Coordinates of C-alpha atoms and ligand atoms in Angstrom, one line a residue:
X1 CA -244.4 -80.4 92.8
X2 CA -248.3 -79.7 91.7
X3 CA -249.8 -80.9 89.0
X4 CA -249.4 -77.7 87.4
X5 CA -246.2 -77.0 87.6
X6 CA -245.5 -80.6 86.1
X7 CA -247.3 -80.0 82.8
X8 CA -245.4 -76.3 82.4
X9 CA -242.2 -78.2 82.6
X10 CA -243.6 -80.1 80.2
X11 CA -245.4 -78.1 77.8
X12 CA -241.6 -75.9 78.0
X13 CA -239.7 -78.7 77.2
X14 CA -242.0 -79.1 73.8
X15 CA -241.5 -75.5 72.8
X16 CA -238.3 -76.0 73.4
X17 CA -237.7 -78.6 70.8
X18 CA -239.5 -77.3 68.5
X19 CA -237.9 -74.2 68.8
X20 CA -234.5 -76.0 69.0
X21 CA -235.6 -78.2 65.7
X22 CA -236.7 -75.0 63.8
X23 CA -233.6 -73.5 64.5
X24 CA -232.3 -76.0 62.9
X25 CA -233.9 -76.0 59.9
X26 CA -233.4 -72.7 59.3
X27 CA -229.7 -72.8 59.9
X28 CA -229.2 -75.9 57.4
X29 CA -231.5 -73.9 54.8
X30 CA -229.2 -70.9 55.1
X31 CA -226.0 -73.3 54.5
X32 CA -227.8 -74.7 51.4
X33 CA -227.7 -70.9 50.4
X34 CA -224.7 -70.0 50.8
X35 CA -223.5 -73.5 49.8
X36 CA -224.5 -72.3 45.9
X37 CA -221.2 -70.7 45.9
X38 CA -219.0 -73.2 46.8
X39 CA -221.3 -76.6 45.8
X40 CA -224.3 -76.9 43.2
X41 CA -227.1 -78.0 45.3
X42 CA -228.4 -81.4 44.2
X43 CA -231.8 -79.9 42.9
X44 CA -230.0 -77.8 40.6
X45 CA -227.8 -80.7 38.6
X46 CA -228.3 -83.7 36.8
X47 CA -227.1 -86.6 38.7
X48 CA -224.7 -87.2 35.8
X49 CA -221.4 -88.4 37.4
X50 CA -218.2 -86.2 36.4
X51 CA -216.3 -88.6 33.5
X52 CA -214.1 -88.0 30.7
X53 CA -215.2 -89.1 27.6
X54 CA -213.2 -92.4 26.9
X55 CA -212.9 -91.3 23.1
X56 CA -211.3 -88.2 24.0
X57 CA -207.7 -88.7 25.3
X58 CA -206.2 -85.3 27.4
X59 CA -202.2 -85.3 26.4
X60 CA -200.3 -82.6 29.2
X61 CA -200.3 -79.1 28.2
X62 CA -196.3 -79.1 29.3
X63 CA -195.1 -81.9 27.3
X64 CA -197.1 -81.5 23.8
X65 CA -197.3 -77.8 23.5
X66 CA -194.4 -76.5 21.1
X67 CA -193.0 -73.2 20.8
X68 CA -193.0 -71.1 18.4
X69 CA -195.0 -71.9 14.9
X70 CA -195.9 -75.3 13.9
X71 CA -197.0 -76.3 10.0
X72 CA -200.7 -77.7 10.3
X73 CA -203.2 -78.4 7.2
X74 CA -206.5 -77.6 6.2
X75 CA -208.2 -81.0 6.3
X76 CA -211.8 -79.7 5.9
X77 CA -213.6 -76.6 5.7
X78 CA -217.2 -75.8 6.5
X79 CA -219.8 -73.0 5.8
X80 CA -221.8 -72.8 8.5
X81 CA -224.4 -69.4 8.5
X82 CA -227.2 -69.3 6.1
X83 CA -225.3 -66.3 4.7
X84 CA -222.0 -67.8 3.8
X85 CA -220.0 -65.7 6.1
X86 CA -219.1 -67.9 8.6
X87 CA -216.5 -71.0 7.9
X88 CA -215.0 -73.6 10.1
X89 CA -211.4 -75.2 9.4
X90 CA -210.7 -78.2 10.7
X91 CA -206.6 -78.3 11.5
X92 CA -204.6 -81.6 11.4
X93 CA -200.7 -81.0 12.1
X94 CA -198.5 -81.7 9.6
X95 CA -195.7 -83.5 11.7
X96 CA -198.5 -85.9 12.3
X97 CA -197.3 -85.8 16.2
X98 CA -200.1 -85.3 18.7
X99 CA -202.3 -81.8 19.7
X100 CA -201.7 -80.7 23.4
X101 CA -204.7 -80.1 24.8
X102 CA -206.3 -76.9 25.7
X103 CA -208.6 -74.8 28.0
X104 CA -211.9 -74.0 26.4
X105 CA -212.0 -70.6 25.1
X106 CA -208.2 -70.3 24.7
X107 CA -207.3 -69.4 21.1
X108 CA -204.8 -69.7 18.2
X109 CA -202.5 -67.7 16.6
X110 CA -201.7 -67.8 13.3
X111 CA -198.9 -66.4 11.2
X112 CA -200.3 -65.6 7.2
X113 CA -198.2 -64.8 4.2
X114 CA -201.0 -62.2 2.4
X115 CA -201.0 -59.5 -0.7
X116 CA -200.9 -56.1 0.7
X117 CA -203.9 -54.1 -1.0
X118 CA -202.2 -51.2 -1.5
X119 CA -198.7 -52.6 -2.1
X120 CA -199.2 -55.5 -3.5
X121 CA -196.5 -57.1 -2.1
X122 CA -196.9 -60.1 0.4
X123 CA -196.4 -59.3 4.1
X124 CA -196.9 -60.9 7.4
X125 CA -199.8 -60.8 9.1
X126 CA -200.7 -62.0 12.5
X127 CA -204.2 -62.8 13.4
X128 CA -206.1 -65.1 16.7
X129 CA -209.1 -67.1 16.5
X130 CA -210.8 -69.2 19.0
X131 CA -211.4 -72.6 19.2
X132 CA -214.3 -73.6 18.6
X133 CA -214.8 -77.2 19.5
X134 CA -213.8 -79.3 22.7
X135 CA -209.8 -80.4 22.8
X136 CA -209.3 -83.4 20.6
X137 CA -205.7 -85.0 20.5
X138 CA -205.8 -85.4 16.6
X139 CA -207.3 -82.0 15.3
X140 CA -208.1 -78.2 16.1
X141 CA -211.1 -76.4 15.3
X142 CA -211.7 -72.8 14.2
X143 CA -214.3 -71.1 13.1
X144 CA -213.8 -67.6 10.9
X145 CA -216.2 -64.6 10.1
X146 CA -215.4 -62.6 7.1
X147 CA -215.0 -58.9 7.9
X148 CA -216.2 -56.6 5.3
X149 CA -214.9 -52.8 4.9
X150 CA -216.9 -50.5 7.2
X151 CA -220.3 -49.5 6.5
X152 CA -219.8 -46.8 3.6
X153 CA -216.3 -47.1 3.4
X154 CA -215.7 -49.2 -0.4
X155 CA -212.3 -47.3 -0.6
X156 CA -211.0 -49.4 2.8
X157 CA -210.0 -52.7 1.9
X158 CA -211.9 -55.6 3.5
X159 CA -210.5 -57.2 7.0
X160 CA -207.1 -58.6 5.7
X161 CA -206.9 -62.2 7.5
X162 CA -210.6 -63.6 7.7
X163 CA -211.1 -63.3 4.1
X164 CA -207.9 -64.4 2.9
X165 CA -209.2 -67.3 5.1
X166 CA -212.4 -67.5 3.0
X167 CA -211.0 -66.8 -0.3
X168 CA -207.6 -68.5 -0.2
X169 CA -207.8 -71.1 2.4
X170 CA -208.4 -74.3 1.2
X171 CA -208.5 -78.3 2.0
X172 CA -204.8 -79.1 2.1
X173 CA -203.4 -75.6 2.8
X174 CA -200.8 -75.6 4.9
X175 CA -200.9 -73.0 7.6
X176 CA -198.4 -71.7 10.4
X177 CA -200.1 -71.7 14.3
X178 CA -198.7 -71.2 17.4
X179 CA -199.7 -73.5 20.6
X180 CA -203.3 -72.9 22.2
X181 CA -202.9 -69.6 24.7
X182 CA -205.2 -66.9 26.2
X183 CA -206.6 -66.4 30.1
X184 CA -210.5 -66.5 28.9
X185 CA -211.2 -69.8 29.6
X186 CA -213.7 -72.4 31.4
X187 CA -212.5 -72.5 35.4
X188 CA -212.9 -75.8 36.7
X189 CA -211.8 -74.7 40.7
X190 CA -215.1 -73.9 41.5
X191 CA -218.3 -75.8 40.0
X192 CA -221.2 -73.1 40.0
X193 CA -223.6 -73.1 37.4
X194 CA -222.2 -71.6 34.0
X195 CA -224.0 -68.7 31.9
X196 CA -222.3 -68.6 28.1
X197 CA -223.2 -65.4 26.3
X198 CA -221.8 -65.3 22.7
X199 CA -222.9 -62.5 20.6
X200 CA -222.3 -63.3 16.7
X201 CA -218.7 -64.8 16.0
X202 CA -218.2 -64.6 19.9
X203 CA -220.2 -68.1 20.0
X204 CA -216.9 -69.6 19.1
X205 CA -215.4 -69.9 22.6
X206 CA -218.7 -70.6 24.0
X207 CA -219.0 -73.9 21.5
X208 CA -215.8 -74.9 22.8
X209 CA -217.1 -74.6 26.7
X210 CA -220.1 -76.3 25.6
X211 CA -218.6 -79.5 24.2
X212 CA -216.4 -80.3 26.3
X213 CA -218.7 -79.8 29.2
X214 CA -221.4 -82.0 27.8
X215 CA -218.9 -84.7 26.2
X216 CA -217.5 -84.6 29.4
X217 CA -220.6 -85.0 31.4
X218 CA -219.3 -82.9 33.5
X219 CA -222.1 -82.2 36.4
X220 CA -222.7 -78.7 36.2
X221 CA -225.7 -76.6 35.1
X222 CA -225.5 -74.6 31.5
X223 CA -227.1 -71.8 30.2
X224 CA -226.2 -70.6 26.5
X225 CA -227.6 -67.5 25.2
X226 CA -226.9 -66.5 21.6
X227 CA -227.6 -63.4 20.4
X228 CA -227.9 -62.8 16.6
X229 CA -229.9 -60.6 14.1
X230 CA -231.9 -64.1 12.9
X231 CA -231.8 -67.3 11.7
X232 CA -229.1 -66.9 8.9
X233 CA -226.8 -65.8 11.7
X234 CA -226.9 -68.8 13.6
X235 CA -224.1 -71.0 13.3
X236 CA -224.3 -75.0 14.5
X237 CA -228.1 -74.8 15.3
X238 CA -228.7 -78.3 14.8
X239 CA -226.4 -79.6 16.9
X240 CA -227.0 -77.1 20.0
X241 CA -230.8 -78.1 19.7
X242 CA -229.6 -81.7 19.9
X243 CA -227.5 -81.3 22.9
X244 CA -230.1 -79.3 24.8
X245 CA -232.7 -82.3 23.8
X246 CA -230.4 -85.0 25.2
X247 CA -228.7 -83.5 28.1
X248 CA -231.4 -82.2 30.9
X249 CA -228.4 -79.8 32.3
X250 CA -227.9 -77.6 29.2
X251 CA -230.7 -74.7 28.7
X252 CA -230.2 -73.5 25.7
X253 CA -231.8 -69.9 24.6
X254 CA -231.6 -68.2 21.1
X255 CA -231.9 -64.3 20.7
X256 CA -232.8 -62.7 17.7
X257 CA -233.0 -58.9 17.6
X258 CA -234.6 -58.8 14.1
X259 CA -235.6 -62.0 13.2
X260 CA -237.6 -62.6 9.3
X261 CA -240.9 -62.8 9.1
X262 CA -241.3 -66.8 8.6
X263 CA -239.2 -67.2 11.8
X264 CA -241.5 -68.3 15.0
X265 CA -241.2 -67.2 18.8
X266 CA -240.8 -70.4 20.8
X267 CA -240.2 -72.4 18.0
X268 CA -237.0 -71.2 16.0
X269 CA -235.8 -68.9 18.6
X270 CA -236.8 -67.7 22.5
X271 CA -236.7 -64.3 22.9
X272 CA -237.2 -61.6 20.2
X273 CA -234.4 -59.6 21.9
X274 CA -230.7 -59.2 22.2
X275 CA -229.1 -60.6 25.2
X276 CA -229.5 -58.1 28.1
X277 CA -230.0 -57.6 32.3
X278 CA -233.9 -57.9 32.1
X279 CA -233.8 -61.1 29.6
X280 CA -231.1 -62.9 32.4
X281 CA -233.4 -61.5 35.1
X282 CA -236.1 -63.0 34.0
X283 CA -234.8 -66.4 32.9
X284 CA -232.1 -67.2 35.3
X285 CA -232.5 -68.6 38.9
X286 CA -231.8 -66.1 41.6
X287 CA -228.1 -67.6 42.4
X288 CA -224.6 -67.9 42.5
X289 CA -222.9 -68.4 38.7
X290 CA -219.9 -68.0 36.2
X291 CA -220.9 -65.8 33.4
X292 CA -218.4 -66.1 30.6
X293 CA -219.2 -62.7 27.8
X294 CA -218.1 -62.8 24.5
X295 CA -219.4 -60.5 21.9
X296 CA -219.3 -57.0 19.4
X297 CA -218.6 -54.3 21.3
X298 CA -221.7 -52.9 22.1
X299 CA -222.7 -56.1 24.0
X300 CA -219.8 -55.9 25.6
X301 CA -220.3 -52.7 27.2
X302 CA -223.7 -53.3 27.8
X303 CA -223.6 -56.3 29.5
X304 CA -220.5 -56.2 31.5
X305 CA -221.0 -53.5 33.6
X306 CA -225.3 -54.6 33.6
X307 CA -224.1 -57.9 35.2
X308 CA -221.9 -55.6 38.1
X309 CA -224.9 -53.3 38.7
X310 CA -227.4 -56.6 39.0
X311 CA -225.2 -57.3 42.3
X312 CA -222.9 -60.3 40.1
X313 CA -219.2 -60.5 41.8
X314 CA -216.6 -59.2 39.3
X315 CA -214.4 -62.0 40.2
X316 CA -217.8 -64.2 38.3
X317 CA -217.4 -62.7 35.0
X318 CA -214.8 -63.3 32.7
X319 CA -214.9 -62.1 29.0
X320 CA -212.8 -61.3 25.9
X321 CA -213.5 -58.9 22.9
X322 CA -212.5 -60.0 19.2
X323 CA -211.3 -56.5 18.5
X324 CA -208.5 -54.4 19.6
X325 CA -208.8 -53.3 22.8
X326 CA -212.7 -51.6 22.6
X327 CA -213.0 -52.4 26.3
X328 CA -210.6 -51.5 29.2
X329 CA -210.6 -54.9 31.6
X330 CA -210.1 -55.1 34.8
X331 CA -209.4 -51.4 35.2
X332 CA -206.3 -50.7 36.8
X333 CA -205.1 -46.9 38.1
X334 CA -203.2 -45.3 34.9
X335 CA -200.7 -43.3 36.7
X336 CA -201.1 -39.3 35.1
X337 CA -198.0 -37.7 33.7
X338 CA -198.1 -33.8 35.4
X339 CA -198.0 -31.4 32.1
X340 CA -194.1 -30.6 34.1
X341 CA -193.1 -34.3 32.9
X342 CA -192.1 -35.0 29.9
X343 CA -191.3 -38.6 28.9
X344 CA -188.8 -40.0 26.5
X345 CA -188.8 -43.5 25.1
X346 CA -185.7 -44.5 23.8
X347 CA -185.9 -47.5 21.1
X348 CA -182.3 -48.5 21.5
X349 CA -182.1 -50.9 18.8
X350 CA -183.2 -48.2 16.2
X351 CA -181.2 -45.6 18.0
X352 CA -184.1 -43.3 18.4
X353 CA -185.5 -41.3 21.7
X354 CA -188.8 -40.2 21.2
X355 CA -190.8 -38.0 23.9
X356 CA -194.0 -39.7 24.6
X357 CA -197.6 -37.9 26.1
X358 CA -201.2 -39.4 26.0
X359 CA -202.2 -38.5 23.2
X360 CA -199.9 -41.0 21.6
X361 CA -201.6 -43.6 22.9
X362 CA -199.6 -47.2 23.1
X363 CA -196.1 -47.6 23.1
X364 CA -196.8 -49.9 19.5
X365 CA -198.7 -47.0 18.2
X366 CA -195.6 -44.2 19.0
X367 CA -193.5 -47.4 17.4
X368 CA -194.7 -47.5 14.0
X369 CA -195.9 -43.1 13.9
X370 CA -191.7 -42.6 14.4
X371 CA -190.8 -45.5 11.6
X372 CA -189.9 -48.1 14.4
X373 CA -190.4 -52.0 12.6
X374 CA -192.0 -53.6 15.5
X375 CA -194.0 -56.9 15.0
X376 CA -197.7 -57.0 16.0
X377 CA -200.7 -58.8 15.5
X378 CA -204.1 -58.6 17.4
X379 CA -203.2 -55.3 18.7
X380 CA -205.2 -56.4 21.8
X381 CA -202.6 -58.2 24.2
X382 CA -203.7 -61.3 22.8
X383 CA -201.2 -63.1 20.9
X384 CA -197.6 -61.5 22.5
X385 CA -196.1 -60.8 19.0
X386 CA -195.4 -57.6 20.3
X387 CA -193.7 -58.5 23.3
X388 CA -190.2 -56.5 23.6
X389 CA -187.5 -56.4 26.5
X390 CA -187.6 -53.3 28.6
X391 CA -183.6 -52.4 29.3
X392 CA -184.7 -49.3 31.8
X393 CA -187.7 -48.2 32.9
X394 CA -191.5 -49.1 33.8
X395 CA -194.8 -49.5 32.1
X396 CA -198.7 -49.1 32.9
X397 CA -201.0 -51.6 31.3
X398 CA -204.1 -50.5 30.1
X399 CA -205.9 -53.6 30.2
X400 CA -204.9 -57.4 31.6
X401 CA -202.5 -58.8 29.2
X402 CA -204.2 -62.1 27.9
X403 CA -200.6 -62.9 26.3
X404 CA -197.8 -64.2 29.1
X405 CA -195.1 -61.9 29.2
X406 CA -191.9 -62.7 30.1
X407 CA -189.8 -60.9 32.9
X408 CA -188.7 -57.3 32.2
X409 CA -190.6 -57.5 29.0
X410 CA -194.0 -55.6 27.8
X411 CA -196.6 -55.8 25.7
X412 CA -196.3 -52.8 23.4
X413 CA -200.2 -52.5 22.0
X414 CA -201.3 -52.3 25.6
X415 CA -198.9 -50.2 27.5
X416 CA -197.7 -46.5 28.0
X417 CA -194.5 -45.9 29.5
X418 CA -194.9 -44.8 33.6
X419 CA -191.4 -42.2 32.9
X420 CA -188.5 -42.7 31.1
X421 CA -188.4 -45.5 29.3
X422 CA -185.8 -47.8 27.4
X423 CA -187.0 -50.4 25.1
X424 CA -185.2 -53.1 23.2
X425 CA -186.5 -52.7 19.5
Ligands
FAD1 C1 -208.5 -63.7 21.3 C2 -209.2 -63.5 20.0 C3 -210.0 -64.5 19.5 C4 -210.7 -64.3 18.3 N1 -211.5 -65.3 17.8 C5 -212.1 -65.2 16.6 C6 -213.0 -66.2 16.1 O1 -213.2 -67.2 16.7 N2 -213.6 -66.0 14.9 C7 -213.4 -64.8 14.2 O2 -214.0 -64.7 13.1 N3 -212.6 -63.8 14.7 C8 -212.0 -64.0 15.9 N4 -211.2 -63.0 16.3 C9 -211.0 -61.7 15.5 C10 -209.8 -62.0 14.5 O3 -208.6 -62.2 15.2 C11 -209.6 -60.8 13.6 O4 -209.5 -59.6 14.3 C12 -210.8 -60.7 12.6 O5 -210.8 -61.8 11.8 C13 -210.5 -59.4 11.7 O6 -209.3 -59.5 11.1 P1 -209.0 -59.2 9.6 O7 -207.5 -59.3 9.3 O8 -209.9 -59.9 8.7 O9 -209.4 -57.6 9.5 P2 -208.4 -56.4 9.6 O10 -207.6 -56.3 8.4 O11 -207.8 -56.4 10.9 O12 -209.5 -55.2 9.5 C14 -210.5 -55.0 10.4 C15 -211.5 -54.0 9.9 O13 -210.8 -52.7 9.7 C16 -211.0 -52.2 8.4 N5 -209.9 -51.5 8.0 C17 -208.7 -51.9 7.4 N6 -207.9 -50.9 7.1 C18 -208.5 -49.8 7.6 C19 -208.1 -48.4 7.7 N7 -207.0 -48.0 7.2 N8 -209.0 -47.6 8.3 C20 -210.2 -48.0 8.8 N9 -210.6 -49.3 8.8 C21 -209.7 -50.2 8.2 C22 -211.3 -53.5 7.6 O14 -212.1 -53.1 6.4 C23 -212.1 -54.3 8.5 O15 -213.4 -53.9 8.6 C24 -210.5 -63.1 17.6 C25 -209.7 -62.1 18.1 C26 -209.0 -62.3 19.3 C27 -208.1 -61.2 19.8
FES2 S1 -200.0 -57.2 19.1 FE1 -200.8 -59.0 20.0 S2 -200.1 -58.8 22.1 FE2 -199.6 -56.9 21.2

């Protein structure tokens, strides 16, 4: 062997190993990336270790929640906007017994005795709100927004529930709630990075997520963006500032689309904006996260399907709108009557058969326009007061039922019947 051909051996065995040792590189590099979806890479977390907080005890869901309504009182009440439009009730039960814990974002439903406006007579009304703090085995937390009558309607009486809240719900009222439900919460399976979006009163689950995240010191990375007209608005803005000044994994970004005059850019608030693609684009890390979306509607529709055309997986974006049902989720195929079809729902209980087409709209809606007494409440497949056995028959959902439903039962507000139908009520 020549001289020669001695130092090509061994000028090929170098490349070689550096080629071998780049390879490398580059193929731990790309696990790294694709690791964001399944781990949070070390540069992108605290090293906070995940602990519960030892003041907060977590009772089972299965053995403390109760069914039905259970008697809780007022034990506090808070204002908490610069406008006075926004209170928090702080809920102790009345059997003294204690609270089941709950996911963060879930909700309560409450049963009200309140004066009709027009008949003056009390009735039933059924209304959710979310909790707003992190589960705590002694107390609940909501947080309430009056609703005023529509813009130029004075004749239409004001939202029936959230300001019998304000007005008639006091320290020491007693008030009827049933256990913690709903499907919009905090997923723990998978621990990406978590983007909260509350627009207005939609802060309320996102205050819950928050808490228990950072009382928990649970290791993942948080991004809050609040989106409000201005200051008076804001709800809890002290203590959001103080959590995002003592815990380095919380980024916390306020959004005021008008804000007043006296109110500074990078001082009082971040962005003079509402909450939208370019804003996340420009702020957020290009990676793998959880958006949770709660807001009015037109946020709703903005931002939803923004976050599906930015290239975010559907299966990374969960969200829930306060009102009735302004927002079809998770699509699914409504299957079209032909004009030849005609459909009759039978309400056996009232002895009626009604024939059904689209432009009835829900089966709760063709309820109450023939005289049928059904119970409801959010109309939004929410709080399942409207839940009622099918005895023949199918149904098509417009929307994901955030209520559970029982077997060979429906949810009236959110479903049309498929054909003939038969109903219980
Ligand atoms: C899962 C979930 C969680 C929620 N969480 C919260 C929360 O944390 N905080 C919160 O504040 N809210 C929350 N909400 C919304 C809440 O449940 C109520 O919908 C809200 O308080 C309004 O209820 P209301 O009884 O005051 O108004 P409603 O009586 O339902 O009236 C609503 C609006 O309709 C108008 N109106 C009344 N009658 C008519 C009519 N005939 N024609 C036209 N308009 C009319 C009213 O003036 C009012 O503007 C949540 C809702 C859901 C489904
Ligand atoms: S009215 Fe609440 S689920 Fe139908």
């Amino acid at each position: 062997m020549t001289t020669g051909t001695v130092a090509l051996i061994i000028i090929g065995a170098i490349v070689a190993q550096v080629a071998v040792a780049m390879l490398l590189g580059l193929y731990r590099r790309r696990s790294q990336y694709r690791g964001l979806g399944e781990h949070v890479s070390a540069e992108e977390t605290t090293s906070t270790p995940q602990t519960a907080m030892p003041s907060v005890v977590e009772p089972a869901v299965s053995t403390l929640a109760w069914e039905g309504f259970r008697e809780f009182t007022v034990q506090r009440r808070v204002m908490e906007d610069g406008n006075s439009t926004i209170c928090s009730f702080y809920l102790v039960p009345v059997d003294g017994k204690p609270l089941p814990n709950f996911k963060p974002g879930q909700f309560l439903t409450f049963k009200l005795s309140i004066d009709d406006p027009l008949t003056h007579q009390p009735k039933a009304v059924v209304r959710c709100y979310s909790l707003s703090d992190t589960p705590r085995p002694d107390y609940y937390r909501i947080t309430v927004k009056r609703v005023p009558a529509p813009d130029g309607h004075p004749d239409i009486p004001p939202g029936l529930s959230s300001n019998f809240f304000h007005d008639h719900v006091q320290e020491g009222s007693r008030l009827l709630v049933k256990a913690p439900s709903g499907h919009f919460h905090l997923m723990e399976d998978e621990p990406l990075p978590i983007v909260l979006i509350g627009g207005g009163i939609g802060i309320t689950p996102m205050l819950s997520t928050l808490n228990f995240i950072l009382e928990r010191e649970i290791n993942r990375e948080l991004w809050l963006y609040y989106g409000v007209r201005n200051g008076d608005e804001v709800i809890m803005k002290e203590h959001l500032q103080l959590l995002a000044k003592t815990h380095d994994n919380f980024h916390l970004h306020f959004c005021y689309s008008d804000p007043h005059e006296s109110e500074v850019e990078g001082v009082d608030y971040q962005h003079s904006d509402r909450v939208g693609i370019p804003l996340l684009r420009a702020t957020l890390k290009l990676m793998r996260y959880q958006f949770y979306v709660c807001g009015p509607k037109q946020m709703m529709e903005s931002l939803v399907p923004g976050l599906e055309n930015w290239g975010v997986d559907s299966g990374d974006i969960y969200y829930e709108s306060f009102g009735p049902a302004t927002l079809i989720k998770h699509e699914k195929p409504v299957k079209k009557t032909t004009s030849a079809q005609s459909i009759t729902v039978t309400f056996s209980k009232s002895r009626k058969s009604i024939s059904w087409d689209t432009a009835v709209g829900s089966l709760l809606e063709l309820a109450e326009v023939n005289g049928i007494e059904v119970e409801s409440g959010c109309r939004a497949g929410s709080c399942g007061c409207c839940q009622t056995a099918i005895k023949s028959g199918e149904v098509d959902y417009n929307q994901e039922a955030d209520a559970d439903v029982e077997p060979e039962h429906c949810l009236l507000c959110i479903s049309t019947p498929r054909g003939d139908l038969i109903l219980e009520a």
